[in-house]
XYZ file of C-alpha atoms in Angstrom:
313
model
C 78.094 133.934 118.022
C 78.336 133.765 114.253
C 79.486 130.461 112.837
C 82.599 130.918 110.722
C 82.195 129.903 107.105
C 84.501 129.056 104.258
C 86.092 131.841 102.305
C 84.011 132.543 99.170
C 86.900 131.493 96.918
C 86.736 127.918 98.194
C 83.063 127.370 97.427
C 83.604 126.669 93.688
C 86.306 124.139 94.596
C 83.939 122.348 96.973
C 81.254 122.257 94.288
C 83.769 120.998 91.723
C 85.003 118.242 94.022
C 81.442 117.285 94.930
C 80.420 117.092 91.285
C 83.468 114.973 90.508
C 82.730 112.521 93.294
C 79.056 112.362 92.291
C 80.170 111.325 88.807
C 82.503 108.713 90.298
C 79.604 107.331 92.336
C 77.478 107.059 89.214
C 80.040 104.675 87.720
C 78.953 101.838 90.029
C 75.754 101.139 88.140
C 77.314 101.736 84.724
C 80.245 99.440 85.468
C 77.861 96.507 85.939
C 77.544 96.496 82.150
C 81.237 95.668 81.842
C 81.319 92.623 84.117
C 81.616 90.255 81.162
C 83.849 92.541 79.088
C 87.628 92.104 78.679
C 88.540 94.348 81.603
C 92.047 95.470 80.635
C 91.012 96.221 77.067
C 87.901 98.097 78.160
C 89.946 100.227 80.545
C 92.528 100.934 77.830
C 89.755 102.195 75.551
C 88.240 104.203 78.383
C 91.410 106.090 79.205
C 92.386 106.556 75.561
C 89.001 108.139 74.865
C 89.361 110.322 77.963
C 92.743 111.548 76.714
C 91.194 112.433 73.355
C 88.400 114.347 75.089
C 90.854 116.336 77.212
C 93.043 117.104 74.187
C 89.945 118.257 72.326
C 88.962 120.623 75.131
C 92.438 122.093 75.229
C 92.519 122.454 71.438
C 89.191 124.295 71.392
C 90.542 126.610 74.092
C 93.692 127.199 72.087
C 95.867 125.741 74.841
C 98.668 123.198 74.851
C 99.554 120.996 77.821
C 103.027 121.206 79.275
C 105.379 118.341 78.619
C 106.509 116.603 81.831
C 110.176 116.883 82.679
C 112.579 115.058 84.964
C 110.975 113.594 88.057
C 107.537 114.704 86.922
C 107.398 111.631 84.712
C 107.761 109.466 87.800
C 105.009 111.246 89.727
C 102.579 111.144 86.806
C 103.376 107.504 86.068
C 102.788 106.808 89.760
C 99.357 108.438 89.573
C 98.469 106.321 86.539
C 99.890 103.091 87.944
C 98.370 103.387 91.408
C 95.154 105.306 90.886
C 94.162 103.794 87.558
C 95.836 100.441 86.894
C 96.530 98.784 90.242
C 93.358 100.218 91.789
C 91.190 98.619 89.099
C 93.067 95.331 89.413
C 92.650 95.412 93.203
C 88.900 95.938 92.890
C 88.477 93.142 90.351
C 90.658 90.697 92.261
C 89.238 91.791 95.589
C 85.608 91.082 94.752
C 86.636 87.524 93.896
C 87.472 87.046 97.582
C 85.212 89.580 99.280
C 81.797 91.115 98.885
C 81.923 94.491 97.079
C 80.987 96.278 100.301
C 84.298 95.216 101.857
C 86.285 96.959 99.117
C 83.974 99.971 99.341
C 84.496 100.236 103.099
C 88.265 100.150 102.650
C 88.154 102.896 100.025
C 85.802 104.889 102.263
C 88.671 105.203 104.747
C 90.568 107.427 102.292
C 89.455 110.702 103.942
C 91.169 109.708 107.186
C 94.473 108.983 105.493
C 94.299 112.040 103.232
C 93.569 114.282 106.212
C 96.862 113.180 107.790
C 99.165 112.193 104.931
C 98.139 115.058 102.650
C 99.340 117.862 104.923
C 102.469 115.890 105.856
C 103.299 115.494 102.162
C 103.133 119.280 101.871
C 105.198 119.691 105.040
C 102.295 121.035 107.106
C 100.814 119.827 110.365
C 97.490 117.978 109.946
C 94.462 119.965 111.103
C 92.686 118.194 113.988
C 89.284 119.523 112.884
C 89.719 118.017 109.424
C 90.914 114.691 110.849
C 87.867 114.448 113.126
C 85.550 115.361 110.263
C 87.252 112.689 108.135
C 86.430 110.048 110.737
C 82.793 111.189 110.724
C 82.590 111.118 106.918
C 84.165 107.653 106.834
C 81.694 106.414 109.431
C 78.807 107.730 107.380
C 80.207 106.142 104.231
C 80.425 102.770 105.955
C 76.760 103.072 106.929
C 75.900 103.829 103.304
C 77.820 100.963 101.679
C 77.284 98.452 104.473
C 79.681 95.661 105.358
C 80.364 92.230 103.961
C 82.261 88.991 104.379
C 85.764 88.345 103.134
C 88.814 86.146 103.500
C 92.421 87.133 104.161
C 93.151 87.643 100.458
C 90.141 89.923 100.150
C 91.413 92.016 103.042
C 94.804 92.386 101.366
C 93.226 93.523 98.099
C 91.024 95.955 100.040
C 94.141 97.467 101.620
C 95.763 97.751 98.197
C 92.660 99.512 96.856
C 92.769 101.977 99.756
C 96.468 102.693 99.201
C 95.859 103.272 95.490
C 92.914 105.556 96.178
C 95.152 107.704 98.372
C 98.017 107.514 95.878
C 95.790 108.946 93.152
C 95.725 112.220 95.110
C 99.001 112.245 97.031
C 101.244 111.377 94.071
C 99.711 114.237 92.073
C 100.630 116.927 94.613
C 104.225 117.513 93.385
C 103.056 118.119 89.793
C 99.677 119.746 90.326
C 101.194 123.194 90.685
C 102.986 123.194 87.320
C 100.558 121.142 85.245
C 97.234 122.048 86.834
C 94.082 119.878 86.881
C 93.922 119.487 83.107
C 97.594 118.631 82.708
C 97.671 116.072 85.519
C 94.442 114.487 84.270
C 95.625 114.319 80.668
C 99.054 112.861 81.371
C 97.748 110.325 83.887
C 95.039 109.000 81.570
C 97.214 108.567 78.489
C 99.864 106.862 80.582
C 97.164 104.671 82.095
C 95.833 103.852 78.622
C 99.262 102.643 77.529
C 99.639 100.519 80.660
C 96.216 98.930 80.200
C 96.874 98.430 76.497
C 99.964 96.399 77.326
C 98.019 94.300 79.814
C 95.094 93.891 77.427
C 97.200 92.731 74.487
C 99.197 90.364 76.695
C 96.384 88.854 78.752
C 93.252 89.221 76.586
C 94.708 89.364 73.079
C 94.844 92.125 70.467
C 91.361 91.298 69.131
C 89.604 91.587 72.507
C 88.405 95.080 71.649
C 86.132 93.609 68.959
C 84.258 91.587 71.585
C 82.801 94.708 73.210
C 79.052 94.922 72.657
C 77.173 98.111 71.756
C 75.989 98.507 75.335
C 79.517 98.069 76.650
C 80.805 100.726 74.248
C 78.180 103.109 75.643
C 79.299 102.290 79.183
C 82.960 102.811 78.271
C 82.044 106.130 76.668
C 80.292 107.326 79.821
C 83.197 106.250 81.988
C 85.644 108.014 79.660
C 83.833 111.332 79.362
C 82.083 111.776 82.702
C 83.840 109.554 85.232
C 87.358 110.129 83.881
C 87.830 113.312 81.831
C 85.310 115.428 83.752
C 85.649 113.881 87.213
C 89.468 113.906 87.199
C 89.642 117.601 86.303
C 86.979 118.510 88.859
C 88.731 116.500 91.563
C 92.190 117.914 90.979
C 90.706 121.422 90.867
C 89.334 120.836 94.355
C 92.608 119.380 95.639
C 94.630 122.294 94.297
C 92.399 124.893 95.966
C 91.407 123.178 99.212
C 94.431 121.001 99.862
C 94.342 117.183 100.071
C 93.002 117.051 103.642
C 89.778 119.028 103.223
C 89.300 117.761 99.675
C 89.526 114.213 100.987
C 86.305 114.772 102.921
C 84.475 115.215 99.643
C 85.178 111.604 98.668
C 82.319 110.743 101.036
C 79.947 111.945 98.326
C 80.902 109.029 96.043
C 79.167 106.243 98.043
C 76.149 108.503 98.553
C 75.940 109.073 94.806
C 76.388 105.352 94.169
C 73.483 104.474 96.482
C 71.146 107.068 94.979
C 72.109 106.298 91.370
C 71.645 102.602 92.044
C 68.112 103.267 93.259
C 67.362 105.330 90.157
C 68.667 102.499 87.961
C 66.344 99.959 89.537
C 68.135 98.784 92.688
C 66.382 98.691 96.048
C 65.565 102.087 97.483
C 67.924 103.037 100.346
C 66.747 101.912 103.757
C 66.892 103.835 107.075
C 70.514 102.842 107.720
C 71.634 104.226 104.377
C 69.759 107.488 104.932
C 71.370 107.756 108.358
C 74.762 107.253 106.711
C 73.997 109.979 104.177
C 73.079 112.352 107.002
C 76.335 111.535 108.812
C 78.369 112.164 105.645
C 76.669 115.532 105.175
C 77.299 116.381 108.817
C 80.982 115.476 108.516
C 81.354 117.578 105.395
C 79.687 120.526 107.078
C 81.880 120.196 110.146
C 85.049 119.950 108.131
C 84.394 122.519 105.415
C 82.025 125.076 106.908
C 83.034 125.442 110.544
C 86.825 125.436 110.384
C 87.483 128.830 111.937
C 87.308 130.714 108.659
C 89.912 128.454 107.078
C 92.624 129.215 109.655
C 92.997 125.528 110.497
C 92.613 124.321 106.915
C 95.593 122.716 105.150
C 97.343 125.173 102.843
C 96.432 124.542 99.219
C 98.849 123.104 96.713
C 101.074 125.703 95.024
C 99.252 127.776 92.464
C 100.145 127.145 88.827
C 102.477 129.466 87.012
C 100.853 132.074 84.735
C 101.793 130.300 81.490
C 100.347 126.989 82.612
C 97.308 125.439 81.005
C 94.520 126.009 83.485
C 90.890 126.059 82.419
C 89.407 124.995 85.756
């Protein structure tokens, strides 16, 4: 019997999502440079630079983003507030009460929630095959990142981080069809930049930006260009084509990328447990994306953008 495979049109979306999550994973090592930096100010600069990069790409392509209207402002602000602002705050506050692995494990549960909540948000029944694959991918991710100790406050922040990770995708679904990956990415990052700017000026002072060292500026630049501008567009391209459930499986690549990038940057080389976790993640991805009865059980993708929409993905 021949094993059913994905439709050819979905392969680029899988590659895009995988590349985006690999870039996100690479941010773990880079972010270590910013531990002593004014966090709110650094994030404001990061997202402002990302917005400039996205505007530059659109300008070179001779395209203009659509202006949000009506309720779209609320959805896009929700993406920025949950996926950018509160998520970063939850991670920073969480690691003060828990080992980083605890937060990572919580975020690694995102595929399970996206496999169920994503289809429901689009008024479709969750696909059992995707849900099972999501559990496998999450299990592999936990093996990769390990576990850690925490207190009750750390658990609460971990839950907040998980909710924000899911919100970054789910809150974008109502506007992804009209604005596309570039539009959603652009509007969310400039809104996030404004939010972080307000926090930075209030908490850290208007001159905090001048305290960033040369190395921290390099780190912020990498986060802005690769982990934000590029990764956001790649991720939303995958979500639009695959749907939030199957795309959620691809988030399992992030902890794998983090482990491998950490080793390349001088951290300990992954041990047998980590390699086992990587194998489990790969197996879950294969089960969810390559053997789903030729896509018949896959969540329907988000509505396609209208012809006049900016769409370079």
